[in-house]
Tab-separated table of C-alpha atoms in Angstrom:
chain	number	residue	atom	x	y	z
A	1	MET	CA	-74.594	-23.089	16.148
A	2	SER	CA	-71.834	-25.667	15.985
A	3	PRO	CA	-68.826	-25.354	13.679
A	4	SER	CA	-69.688	-28.572	11.832
A	5	LYS	CA	-73.226	-27.451	11.144
A	6	THR	CA	-72.079	-24.034	9.961
A	7	SER	CA	-69.487	-25.558	7.656
A	8	THR	CA	-72.086	-27.811	6.070
A	9	GLU	CA	-74.478	-24.916	5.533
A	10	THR	CA	-71.680	-22.881	3.984
A	11	MET	CA	-70.800	-25.553	1.441
A	12	THR	CA	-74.472	-26.122	0.603
A	13	THR	CA	-75.042	-22.413	-0.008
A	14	GLU	CA	-71.991	-22.138	-2.251
A	15	MET	CA	-73.066	-25.157	-4.316
A	16	ALA	CA	-76.664	-23.940	-4.641
A	17	ALA	CA	-75.893	-20.507	-6.081
A	18	PRO	CA	-72.953	-18.275	-6.844
A	19	PRO	CA	-72.166	-15.824	-4.059
A	20	ALA	CA	-73.849	-12.453	-4.338
A	21	ILE	CA	-71.768	-9.363	-4.787
A	22	GLY	CA	-71.199	-8.408	-1.188
A	23	HIS	CA	-68.211	-7.585	0.908
A	24	MET	CA	-66.549	-10.979	0.784
A	25	MET	CA	-66.026	-13.402	-2.065
A	26	ALA	CA	-66.396	-17.124	-1.605
A	27	PRO	CA	-63.223	-18.642	-0.101
A	28	THR	CA	-62.865	-20.971	-3.085
A	29	ASP	CA	-63.147	-18.170	-5.638
A	30	PRO	CA	-59.872	-18.060	-7.609
A	31	ASP	CA	-60.281	-14.305	-8.182
A	32	SER	CA	-60.521	-13.521	-4.478
A	33	PRO	CA	-57.670	-11.276	-3.266
A	34	GLN	CA	-57.456	-13.541	-0.232
A	35	ASN	CA	-56.229	-16.231	-2.617
A	36	PHE	CA	-53.389	-14.049	-3.915
A	37	PRO	CA	-49.908	-15.571	-3.573
A	38	VAL	CA	-48.201	-14.448	-0.368
A	39	HIS	CA	-45.738	-12.213	-2.219
A	40	ARG	CA	-48.618	-10.387	-3.902
A	41	LYS	CA	-50.411	-9.915	-0.576
A	42	ILE	CA	-47.231	-8.455	0.882
A	43	TYR	CA	-46.859	-6.109	-2.095
A	44	VAL	CA	-50.448	-4.844	-1.795
A	45	SER	CA	-50.007	-4.352	1.954
A	46	ALA	CA	-46.713	-2.514	1.415
A	47	VAL	CA	-48.339	-0.103	-1.045
A	48	ALA	CA	-51.208	0.665	1.323
A	49	PHE	CA	-48.691	1.096	4.151
A	50	ALA	CA	-46.590	3.477	2.054
A	51	PHE	CA	-49.557	5.660	1.056
A	52	GLY	CA	-50.694	5.952	4.671
A	53	PHE	CA	-47.134	6.602	5.852
A	54	VAL	CA	-46.710	9.526	3.439
A	55	VAL	CA	-49.919	11.265	4.532
A	56	ALA	CA	-49.058	10.857	8.230
A	57	PHE	CA	-45.520	12.060	7.505
A	58	GLY	CA	-46.932	15.126	5.792
A	59	ALA	CA	-48.748	16.117	8.976
A	60	THR	CA	-45.734	16.338	11.281
A	61	VAL	CA	-42.884	17.179	8.901
A	62	TYR	CA	-44.296	20.709	9.002
A	63	THR	CA	-43.587	21.156	12.728
A	64	PRO	CA	-39.785	21.748	12.629
A	65	GLY	CA	-40.393	24.771	10.401
A	66	ILE	CA	-42.948	26.454	12.681
A	67	SER	CA	-40.352	28.865	14.085
A	68	GLU	CA	-39.561	30.158	10.588
A	69	ILE	CA	-43.282	30.437	9.788
A	70	VAL	CA	-43.659	32.689	12.838
A	71	THR	CA	-40.842	35.049	11.838
A	72	ARG	CA	-41.304	35.044	8.062
A	73	PHE	CA	-45.043	35.720	8.098
A	74	ASP	CA	-45.203	37.634	11.381
A	75	VAL	CA	-47.833	35.392	12.957
A	76	SER	CA	-48.181	34.063	16.485
A	77	MET	CA	-47.033	30.592	17.503
A	78	THR	CA	-50.665	29.519	17.860
A	79	ALA	CA	-51.442	30.703	14.322
A	80	ALA	CA	-48.384	28.900	12.951
A	81	ILE	CA	-49.523	25.654	14.607
A	82	LEU	CA	-52.665	25.875	12.463
A	83	GLY	CA	-50.580	24.338	9.676
A	84	LEU	CA	-50.652	21.107	11.671
A	85	SER	CA	-54.142	21.444	13.132
A	86	LEU	CA	-55.919	22.270	9.881
A	87	TYR	CA	-54.191	19.329	8.200
A	88	LEU	CA	-55.545	16.980	10.881
A	89	PHE	CA	-58.961	18.613	10.706
A	90	GLY	CA	-58.999	17.980	6.969
A	91	ILE	CA	-58.256	14.298	7.547
A	92	SER	CA	-61.201	14.090	9.976
A	93	PHE	CA	-63.621	14.188	7.027
A	94	ALA	CA	-62.092	11.076	5.455
A	95	PRO	CA	-63.854	8.498	7.667
A	96	ILE	CA	-67.184	10.048	6.676
A	97	ILE	CA	-66.598	10.298	2.929
A	98	THR	CA	-64.247	7.460	2.021
A	99	PRO	CA	-66.627	4.512	2.639
A	100	HIS	CA	-69.024	5.842	0.021
A	101	LEU	CA	-66.243	6.316	-2.524
A	102	SER	CA	-64.716	2.871	-2.063
A	103	GLU	CA	-68.121	1.154	-2.101
A	104	ARG	CA	-68.805	2.605	-5.539
A	105	PHE	CA	-65.422	2.809	-7.210
A	106	GLY	CA	-63.252	0.299	-5.367
A	107	ARG	CA	-60.061	0.996	-3.470
A	108	ALA	CA	-57.480	1.512	-6.227
A	109	PRO	CA	-59.179	4.513	-7.935
A	110	VAL	CA	-59.531	6.254	-4.568
A	111	TYR	CA	-55.868	5.653	-3.711
A	112	PHE	CA	-54.627	6.864	-7.077
A	113	ALA	CA	-56.835	9.956	-7.104
A	114	SER	CA	-56.246	10.854	-3.466
A	115	LEU	CA	-52.446	10.931	-3.420
A	116	PRO	CA	-51.914	13.139	-6.523
A	117	ILE	CA	-54.470	15.714	-5.335
A	118	PHE	CA	-52.863	15.611	-1.894
A	119	SER	CA	-49.519	16.268	-3.570
A	120	LEU	CA	-50.844	19.306	-5.449
A	121	PHE	CA	-51.866	20.965	-2.190
A	122	ILE	CA	-48.546	20.072	-0.567
A	123	LEU	CA	-46.940	21.780	-3.569
A	124	GLY	CA	-49.178	24.785	-2.969
A	125	ALA	CA	-48.169	24.950	0.695
A	126	GLY	CA	-44.514	24.915	-0.302
A	127	LEU	CA	-44.912	27.643	-2.926
A	128	SER	CA	-47.223	29.913	-0.963
A	129	ASP	CA	-45.995	33.401	-0.093
A	130	SER	CA	-48.673	34.032	2.529
A	131	PHE	CA	-49.582	32.248	5.706
A	132	ALA	CA	-53.234	32.124	4.658
A	133	GLY	CA	-52.177	30.238	1.534
A	134	ILE	CA	-50.160	27.756	3.612
A	135	ALA	CA	-53.068	27.195	5.996
A	136	ILE	CA	-55.608	26.635	3.210
A	137	CYS	CA	-53.329	24.294	1.262
A	138	ARG	CA	-52.475	22.318	4.389
A	139	PHE	CA	-56.181	21.823	5.158
A	140	PHE	CA	-56.947	20.526	1.684
A	141	ALA	CA	-53.816	18.350	1.685
A	142	GLY	CA	-55.206	16.618	4.772
A	143	PHE	CA	-58.702	16.476	3.277
A	144	PHE	CA	-57.599	14.791	0.059
A	145	GLY	CA	-54.843	12.687	1.620
A	146	GLY	CA	-57.091	11.356	4.373
A	147	PRO	CA	-58.582	8.501	2.313
A	148	CYS	CA	-55.128	6.904	2.081
A	149	LEU	CA	-55.111	6.586	5.864
A	150	VAL	CA	-58.682	5.324	5.896
A	151	LEU	CA	-58.375	2.692	3.171
A	152	ILE	CA	-55.379	0.875	4.614
A	153	GLU	CA	-57.613	-1.155	6.959
A	154	GLY	CA	-59.820	-2.261	4.105
A	155	THR	CA	-56.885	-3.161	1.897
A	156	PHE	CA	-55.350	-5.346	4.588
A	157	ALA	CA	-58.711	-7.015	5.235
A	158	ASP	CA	-59.186	-7.626	1.516
A	159	VAL	CA	-56.077	-9.778	1.229
A	160	TRP	CA	-55.590	-11.207	4.738
A	161	GLY	CA	-58.072	-13.477	6.500
A	162	GLY	CA	-59.815	-13.124	9.848
A	163	ASP	CA	-57.181	-15.341	11.448
A	164	VAL	CA	-54.720	-12.434	11.469
A	165	THR	CA	-57.043	-9.538	12.323
A	166	GLY	CA	-55.102	-8.617	15.460
A	167	THR	CA	-51.807	-8.894	13.613
A	168	TYR	CA	-52.681	-6.688	10.683
A	169	TYR	CA	-54.282	-4.048	12.906
A	170	SER	CA	-50.937	-3.887	14.700
A	171	VAL	CA	-49.073	-3.478	11.424
A	172	LEU	CA	-51.412	-0.928	9.854
A	173	GLY	CA	-51.309	1.115	13.073
A	174	LEU	CA	-47.598	1.463	12.467
A	175	SER	CA	-48.231	3.220	9.163
A	176	SER	CA	-49.590	6.404	10.716
A	177	TYR	CA	-47.460	6.281	13.878
A	178	LEU	CA	-44.186	5.699	12.051
A	179	GLY	CA	-45.079	8.292	9.441
A	180	ALA	CA	-45.819	10.846	12.141
A	181	GLY	CA	-42.693	9.867	14.092
A	182	PHE	CA	-40.356	10.227	11.126
A	183	GLY	CA	-41.868	13.608	10.191
A	184	PRO	CA	-39.945	15.724	12.722
A	185	LEU	CA	-36.919	13.436	12.479
A	186	ILE	CA	-36.399	13.940	8.736
A	187	GLY	CA	-38.004	17.382	8.768
A	188	GLY	CA	-35.560	18.627	11.389
A	189	PHE	CA	-32.535	17.928	9.213
A	190	VAL	CA	-34.230	19.197	6.063
A	191	PHE	CA	-35.357	22.417	7.740
A	192	ALA	CA	-31.926	23.048	9.290
A	193	SER	CA	-30.233	22.945	5.889
A	194	LYS	CA	-32.914	24.129	3.443
A	195	GLY	CA	-35.713	25.933	5.288
A	196	TYR	CA	-39.413	25.236	5.820
A	197	ARG	CA	-40.343	25.036	2.115
A	198	TRP	CA	-38.207	21.950	1.774
A	199	THR	CA	-40.255	20.152	4.415
A	200	GLN	CA	-43.016	20.199	1.802
A	201	TRP	CA	-40.714	19.232	-1.057
A	202	VAL	CA	-39.496	16.146	0.780
A	203	THR	CA	-43.132	15.161	1.339
A	204	LEU	CA	-43.683	15.443	-2.426
A	205	MET	CA	-40.668	13.222	-3.081
A	206	MET	CA	-42.007	10.579	-0.730
A	207	ALA	CA	-45.466	10.787	-2.295
A	208	LEU	CA	-43.937	10.231	-5.731
A	209	ALA	CA	-41.980	7.235	-4.451
A	210	ALA	CA	-45.141	5.737	-2.925
A	211	TYR	CA	-47.097	6.348	-6.129
A	212	LEU	CA	-44.457	4.633	-8.254
A	213	LEU	CA	-44.407	1.717	-5.811
A	214	GLY	CA	-48.151	1.347	-6.214
A	215	ILE	CA	-48.356	1.401	-10.000
A	216	GLY	CA	-48.826	-2.364	-10.159
A	217	MET	CA	-51.364	-2.507	-7.330
A	218	PRO	CA	-54.477	-4.490	-8.327
A	219	GLU	CA	-58.016	-3.781	-7.185
A	220	THR	CA	-58.607	-5.656	-3.936
A	221	TYR	CA	-62.077	-4.633	-2.786
A	222	HIS	CA	-64.088	-7.825	-3.234
A	223	ARG	CA	-67.248	-6.015	-4.260
A	224	GLU	CA	-65.413	-4.162	-7.041
A	225	VAL	CA	-63.494	-7.284	-8.135
A	226	LEU	CA	-66.817	-9.043	-8.665
A	227	ARG	CA	-68.258	-6.063	-10.523
A	228	GLN	CA	-65.277	-6.009	-12.861
A	229	ARG	CA	-65.580	-9.739	-13.455
A	230	ALA	CA	-69.286	-9.333	-14.221
A	231	LYS	CA	-68.429	-6.755	-16.892
A	232	ARG	CA	-65.869	-9.106	-18.443
A	233	THR	CA	-68.162	-12.122	-18.497
A	234	GLY	CA	-71.459	-10.376	-19.198
A	235	ILE	CA	-73.116	-12.224	-16.323
A	236	SER	CA	-75.476	-10.162	-14.173
A	237	PRO	CA	-74.968	-11.212	-10.568
A	238	ARG	CA	-77.092	-10.463	-7.530
A	239	ILE	CA	-75.960	-7.249	-5.853
A	240	ILE	CA	-76.099	-6.730	-2.102
A	241	PRO	CA	-76.729	-3.034	-1.284
A	242	ALA	CA	-73.687	-1.098	-0.153
A	243	GLN	CA	-73.201	-1.258	3.604
A	244	SER	CA	-72.524	2.473	3.711
A	245	GLY	CA	-75.932	3.174	2.145
A	246	ALA	CA	-77.357	3.102	-1.363
A	247	THR	CA	-79.061	6.516	-1.311
A	248	ILE	CA	-77.904	9.942	-0.117
A	249	SER	CA	-80.195	9.749	2.914
A	250	GLN	CA	-78.861	6.307	3.818
A	251	MET	CA	-75.265	7.496	3.426
A	252	ILE	CA	-75.883	10.459	5.713
A	253	LYS	CA	-77.513	8.186	8.256
A	254	VAL	CA	-74.727	5.574	8.323
A	255	THR	CA	-71.689	7.873	8.452
A	256	CYS	CA	-73.129	11.064	9.996
A	257	LEU	CA	-76.306	10.636	12.032
A	258	THR	CA	-75.775	7.155	13.445
A	259	PRO	CA	-72.183	7.879	14.575
A	260	VAL	CA	-73.422	10.911	16.533
A	261	SER	CA	-76.251	8.850	17.992
A	262	MET	CA	-73.880	6.062	19.044
A	263	ILE	CA	-71.524	8.500	20.768
A	264	ILE	CA	-74.458	9.787	22.834
A	265	THR	CA	-76.448	6.597	23.473
A	266	ASP	CA	-74.074	3.645	23.156
A	267	PRO	CA	-71.762	3.388	26.197
A	268	VAL	CA	-69.228	1.200	24.394
A	269	VAL	CA	-68.759	3.746	21.623
A	270	THR	CA	-68.843	6.631	24.100
A	271	LEU	CA	-66.061	5.181	26.262
A	272	ILE	CA	-63.824	4.185	23.367
A	273	THR	CA	-64.295	7.486	21.548
A	274	LEU	CA	-63.459	9.382	24.740
A	275	ASN	CA	-60.358	7.306	25.440
A	276	LEU	CA	-58.949	7.290	21.928
A	277	GLY	CA	-59.835	10.945	21.394
A	278	PHE	CA	-57.829	11.979	24.444
A	279	ASN	CA	-54.875	9.771	23.516
A	280	PHE	CA	-54.777	11.061	19.950
A	281	ALA	CA	-55.002	14.668	21.111
A	282	VAL	CA	-52.076	14.193	23.485
A	283	ILE	CA	-49.852	12.387	21.005
A	284	PHE	CA	-50.224	15.092	18.349
A	285	SER	CA	-49.664	17.826	20.914
A	286	TRP	CA	-46.344	16.033	21.528
A	287	PHE	CA	-45.095	17.338	18.183
A	288	ILE	CA	-45.430	20.849	19.608
A	289	SER	CA	-44.582	20.303	23.278
A	290	VAL	CA	-41.573	17.989	22.893
A	291	PRO	CA	-39.590	20.523	20.812
A	292	ALA	CA	-40.573	23.254	23.286
A	293	VAL	CA	-39.275	21.225	26.237
A	294	LEU	CA	-36.095	19.936	24.622
A	295	GLU	CA	-35.175	23.323	23.160
A	296	GLY	CA	-36.148	25.314	26.247
A	297	VAL	CA	-34.843	23.019	28.990
A	298	TYR	CA	-31.950	21.208	27.315
A	299	ALA	CA	-30.975	23.701	24.573
A	300	PHE	CA	-31.456	21.109	21.814
A	301	ASP	CA	-31.259	22.323	18.221
A	302	VAL	CA	-33.887	21.321	15.682
A	303	GLN	CA	-31.863	18.320	14.478
A	304	GLN	CA	-31.383	16.972	17.994
A	305	VAL	CA	-35.102	17.393	18.637
A	306	GLY	CA	-35.785	15.363	15.497
A	307	LEU	CA	-33.491	12.581	16.668
A	308	ALA	CA	-35.382	12.475	19.971
A	309	PHE	CA	-38.428	11.314	18.030
A	310	LEU	CA	-36.629	8.030	17.397
A	311	ALA	CA	-38.028	7.208	20.836
A	312	ALA	CA	-41.539	7.551	19.408
A	313	VAL	CA	-40.602	5.274	16.506
A	314	ALA	CA	-39.220	2.678	18.922
A	315	GLY	CA	-42.348	2.935	21.074
A	316	ALA	CA	-44.591	2.314	18.065
A	317	LEU	CA	-42.588	-0.764	17.053
A	318	LEU	CA	-42.747	-2.132	20.595
A	319	ALA	CA	-46.509	-1.559	20.683
A	320	ALA	CA	-47.033	-3.490	17.459
A	321	VAL	CA	-44.913	-6.419	18.637
A	322	THR	CA	-46.584	-6.430	22.059
A	323	SER	CA	-50.083	-6.372	20.595
A	324	ILE	CA	-49.324	-9.173	18.136
A	325	ILE	CA	-47.854	-11.409	20.833
A	326	ILE	CA	-50.748	-10.828	23.241
A	327	ASP	CA	-53.340	-11.371	20.522
A	328	ARG	CA	-51.819	-14.614	19.248
A	329	LEU	CA	-51.396	-16.014	22.751
A	330	THR	CA	-54.937	-15.275	23.888
A	331	TYR	CA	-57.536	-14.792	21.170
A	332	PRO	CA	-57.368	-18.144	19.308
A	333	LYS	CA	-57.655	-20.055	22.599
A	334	GLN	CA	-60.727	-18.085	23.641
A	335	LEU	CA	-62.278	-18.506	20.202
A	336	ALA	CA	-61.881	-22.280	20.424
A	337	LYS	CA	-63.222	-22.287	23.982
A	338	HIS	CA	-66.392	-20.474	22.848
A	339	GLN	CA	-66.866	-22.713	19.794
A	340	GLY	CA	-66.075	-19.998	17.296
A	341	ASN	CA	-68.691	-17.488	18.450
A	342	ILE	CA	-66.991	-14.162	17.731
A	343	ASN	CA	-69.582	-12.160	19.642
A	344	GLU	CA	-68.646	-13.946	22.872
A	345	VAL	CA	-64.886	-13.365	22.619
A	346	VAL	CA	-64.677	-9.796	21.297
A	347	GLU	CA	-63.695	-8.451	24.709
A	348	TYR	CA	-60.485	-10.499	24.631
A	349	ARG	CA	-59.208	-8.089	21.976
A	350	LEU	CA	-58.817	-5.565	24.802
A	351	TYR	CA	-55.829	-7.141	26.539
A	352	PRO	CA	-53.227	-4.836	24.927
A	353	ALA	CA	-55.269	-1.797	26.005
A	354	MET	CA	-55.394	-3.112	29.567
A	355	LEU	CA	-51.594	-3.009	29.582
A	356	GLY	CA	-51.104	0.136	27.516
A	357	CYS	CA	-53.356	2.364	29.644
A	358	PHE	CA	-50.920	2.080	32.560
A	359	PHE	CA	-47.998	2.984	30.298
A	360	VAL	CA	-49.836	6.114	29.151
A	361	THR	CA	-50.515	7.419	32.651
A	362	ALA	CA	-47.126	6.497	34.095
A	363	SER	CA	-45.247	8.105	31.204
A	364	LEU	CA	-47.116	11.400	31.499
A	365	PHE	CA	-46.163	11.858	35.169
A	366	TRP	CA	-42.664	10.609	34.375
A	367	ILE	CA	-42.163	13.190	31.641
A	368	GLY	CA	-43.852	15.993	33.563
A	369	TRP	CA	-41.617	15.736	36.603
A	370	THR	CA	-38.285	14.728	35.061
A	371	ALA	CA	-38.075	17.277	32.219
A	372	SER	CA	-35.737	19.489	34.228
A	373	PRO	CA	-32.199	20.846	33.820
A	374	THR	CA	-31.209	18.754	36.850
A	375	VAL	CA	-32.305	15.532	35.146
A	376	SER	CA	-30.779	14.052	31.995
A	377	TRP	CA	-32.532	14.704	28.685
A	378	ALA	CA	-32.729	10.938	28.302
A	379	SER	CA	-35.445	10.717	30.962
A	380	PRO	CA	-38.247	12.577	29.119
A	381	VAL	CA	-37.152	10.961	25.862
A	382	ILE	CA	-37.521	7.471	27.360
A	383	GLY	CA	-40.823	8.606	28.837
A	384	THR	CA	-41.943	9.480	25.315
A	385	LEU	CA	-41.065	5.961	24.182
A	386	LEU	CA	-43.212	4.544	26.984
A	387	TYR	CA	-46.068	6.895	26.149
A	388	VAL	CA	-46.186	5.973	22.467
A	389	TRP	CA	-45.866	2.282	23.362
A	390	GLY	CA	-48.923	2.477	25.586
A	391	ASN	CA	-50.853	4.823	23.321
A	392	LEU	CA	-50.619	2.584	20.270
A	393	CYS	CA	-51.382	-0.557	22.308
A	394	VAL	CA	-54.639	1.074	23.400
A	395	LEU	CA	-55.477	2.178	19.850
A	396	ILE	CA	-54.801	-1.215	18.255
A	397	ALA	CA	-56.861	-3.064	20.852
A	398	MET	CA	-59.850	-0.735	20.868
A	399	ILE	CA	-60.149	-0.408	17.095
A	400	ALA	CA	-59.912	-4.192	16.651
A	401	TYR	CA	-62.542	-4.505	19.395
A	402	LEU	CA	-64.908	-2.019	17.739
A	403	PHE	CA	-64.565	-3.808	14.416
A	404	GLU	CA	-65.911	-7.083	15.796
A	405	ALA	CA	-68.304	-5.661	18.394
A	406	TYR	CA	-71.199	-4.888	16.027
A	407	PRO	CA	-72.728	-6.046	12.746
A	408	SER	CA	-71.502	-4.356	9.569
A	409	LYS	CA	-73.445	-1.103	9.615
A	410	GLY	CA	-73.020	-0.666	13.363
A	411	THR	CA	-69.298	-1.245	13.021
A	412	LEU	CA	-68.975	1.305	10.225
A	413	SER	CA	-70.835	3.933	12.229
A	414	ALA	CA	-68.917	3.192	15.434
A	415	LEU	CA	-65.525	3.374	13.740
A	416	THR	CA	-66.510	6.543	11.892
A	417	ALA	CA	-67.502	8.187	15.168
A	418	SER	CA	-64.284	7.186	16.885
A	419	ALA	CA	-62.020	8.180	13.993
A	420	SER	CA	-63.521	11.586	13.244
A	421	VAL	CA	-63.759	12.662	16.877
A	422	ARG	CA	-60.201	11.704	17.723
A	423	LEU	CA	-58.870	13.582	14.701
A	424	VAL	CA	-60.812	16.713	15.624
A	425	LEU	CA	-59.449	16.534	19.174
A	426	ALA	CA	-55.960	15.911	17.800
A	427	ALA	CA	-56.336	19.103	15.770
A	428	PHE	CA	-57.464	21.127	18.789
A	429	LEU	CA	-55.043	20.309	21.619
A	430	PRO	CA	-51.828	21.404	19.826
A	431	LEU	CA	-53.354	24.894	19.545
A	432	VAL	CA	-53.521	25.291	23.334
A	433	ILE	CA	-50.659	23.127	24.584
A	434	ILE	CA	-48.125	25.983	24.633
A	435	GLN	CA	-50.529	28.152	26.647
A	436	MET	CA	-50.983	25.268	29.070
A	437	PHE	CA	-47.221	25.056	29.546
A	438	GLU	CA	-46.942	28.829	30.047
A	439	ASN	CA	-49.839	29.130	32.497
A	440	LEU	CA	-49.478	25.897	34.471
A	441	THR	CA	-45.734	25.209	34.006
A	442	GLY	CA	-44.619	22.163	32.064
A	443	ALA	CA	-44.761	19.829	35.056
A	444	TRP	CA	-48.351	20.638	35.962
A	445	ALA	CA	-49.564	20.863	32.370
A	446	VAL	CA	-48.357	17.346	31.659
A	447	SER	CA	-49.564	16.199	35.090
A	448	LEU	CA	-53.045	17.487	34.243
A	449	LEU	CA	-52.990	15.233	31.194
A	450	GLY	CA	-51.743	12.456	33.465
A	451	PHE	CA	-54.675	12.878	35.844
A	452	ILE	CA	-57.126	12.735	32.932
A	453	SER	CA	-55.462	9.582	31.590
A	454	ALA	CA	-55.583	8.038	35.074
A	455	ALA	CA	-59.337	8.565	35.107
A	456	MET	CA	-59.503	6.580	31.859
A	457	ILE	CA	-57.545	3.558	33.100
A	458	PRO	CA	-60.745	1.715	34.102
A	459	ILE	CA	-62.230	1.970	30.587
A	460	PRO	CA	-60.718	-1.203	29.020
A	461	PHE	CA	-61.436	-3.119	32.238
A	462	VAL	CA	-65.052	-1.916	32.338
A	463	LEU	CA	-65.481	-2.942	28.696
A	464	PHE	CA	-63.871	-6.308	29.346
A	465	LYS	CA	-66.209	-6.983	32.278
A	466	TRP	CA	-69.477	-5.493	31.036
A	467	GLY	CA	-68.902	-4.860	27.319
A	468	PHE	CA	-70.868	-7.934	26.234
A	469	ALA	CA	-73.909	-6.845	28.259
A	470	MET	CA	-73.630	-3.271	26.959
A	471	ARG	CA	-73.518	-4.477	23.388
A	472	ALA	CA	-76.459	-6.797	23.945
A	473	ARG	CA	-78.582	-3.767	24.889
A	474	SER	CA	-77.329	-1.632	22.000
A	475	GLN	CA	-79.789	-0.770	19.248
A	476	HIS	CA	-76.949	-1.449	16.803
A	477	GLY	CA	-75.846	-4.826	18.215
A	478	TYR	CA	-76.431	-8.339	16.949
A	479	GLU	CA	-79.356	-9.028	19.263
A	480	LYS	CA	-81.406	-5.873	18.581
A	481	THR	CA	-80.824	-5.899	14.816
A	482	GLY	CA	-81.423	-9.640	14.481
A	483	THR	CA	-78.143	-10.085	12.596
A	484	ALA	CA	-76.573	-13.542	12.585
A	485	VAL	CA	-73.392	-13.682	14.660
A	486	PRO	CA	-70.295	-14.465	12.541
A	487	MET	CA	-68.676	-17.765	13.440
A	488	MET	CA	-65.077	-18.882	13.187
A	489	MET	CA	-63.340	-22.068	14.110
A	490	ALA	CA	-59.766	-22.509	15.213
A	491	VAL	CA	-57.633	-23.930	12.423
A	492	GLY	CA	-53.989	-24.682	13.014
A	493	GLY	CA	-53.691	-22.115	15.766
A	494	GLY	CA	-55.594	-19.474	13.844
A	495	GLU	CA	-59.193	-18.866	12.909
A	496	LYS	CA	-61.209	-19.493	9.814
A	497	ASP	CA	-64.343	-17.625	8.760
A	498	LEU	CA	-67.369	-19.877	8.445
A	499	GLU	CA	-70.332	-17.611	7.793
A	500	ARG	CA	-69.022	-14.253	6.618
A	501	ASN	CA	-67.814	-15.503	3.246
A	502	VAL	CA	-71.325	-16.438	2.170
A	503	THR	CA	-73.453	-13.756	3.763
A	504	GLY	CA	-71.219	-10.897	2.717
A	505	GLU	CA	-71.586	-9.458	6.208
A	506	GLY	CA	-68.860	-8.000	8.335
A	507	GLU	CA	-65.874	-7.566	6.112
A	508	GLY	CA	-66.842	-4.574	4.050
A	509	VAL	CA	-66.439	-2.068	6.821
A	510	ARG	CA	-62.832	-2.928	7.468
A	511	GLY	CA	-60.716	-0.044	6.452
A	512	GLU	CA	-63.381	2.559	6.159
A	513	ASN	CA	-61.951	4.456	9.141
A	514	VAL	CA	-58.709	6.026	10.141
A	515	SER	CA	-56.625	4.265	12.794
């Protein structure tokens, strides 16, 4: 299908009938969030970023206070780490539940219900006089805060066009990584002066600040915007069924059964879920192992350990910049070369992962064998910067790849599988990382992780070479489902959607999964 033909068909369809309520509004629709003024788009993006940042911050700000949890409640270190792990486990339900909520209520109600309930459980964790109370409240804080991390993708996609997909995935990835990175940094100083309860109070303060920032946030989900307009005008429009399913059985299939099936039977989803799951598990175990190394080997205090996490913040920023540069230099050219056929250029989203995977492996061996009293503390800290740089490059590339690799329902299921599995693994590894260090020594424990990451280096290259063929054989791909391939054409160095705006396909699943 040529760009000129597609453009003509698009205009004809729009003139013949108003667009159905789907996942994208017509590009000429004045009510479309993609037609917001730039300053309003930036405001909406900043609110979504802030909500996601707070929830990610809440996960790791707990870690500086683990030592006090151990002594005050007379629990083991492993039990105390449950405050982090249960929080992450709670978030793992968000990719499964959130799509159904946002499809039916829009994004804004979910944001503004999620954060206050999250805050109540953070309050409970801070007030609790038993470890069981802390653990339960931390789990439910993650459970109810999780949608804020999930919805950020959708919010960005609502207001920004397909021409900046790679860019906004880089930016939204920063929300969770910066939030997690600043957790031990701020938490270390707060804990040193006020104790562990104040790590929860500072989270509440940040949640309140984010909530106040978002008071003026409009609804951005195109489907809900059209529903609200229909109520105002009294016009009954055509309604496209929700991509996440219209009945309970359909919902369970799309976000529970199909994700499990894709992990088992779809090699693309299997490889990406495996890679991202391992990377996520390692990076959250860092919030336990880095303090152990810096305190045990270099006699750092809790505030110095927190400052060391500035390396993680710097690594995340470098990853975002790197991914944006690579994407803008490569993807538009390939899109033009393939006449706008998205399905033929999806694999070019993987370039940042092909770079980042080497950073991940190299940094693990670097850290493992230089964290020694005979080597400066700066060495493992710089290694951490390199690790986070590579880790986030891989995440940004693979999530952007999964988004465009399948039609709407396949994408939703694939992203749900990847997000939930990596959060479960991220909850598990911190519980055993200290035992690994004690039984294998720090050098060999981190080297073991390095060997596993080395085995995963081929994954982005295998997907780049054979991903198209794998997807063509997938029961959830464009060919097997008979779904029309979305087309874009290069416009002024970017891309412009040609078919998605009319069909309502493709865009609705953005943001229904944690990154």
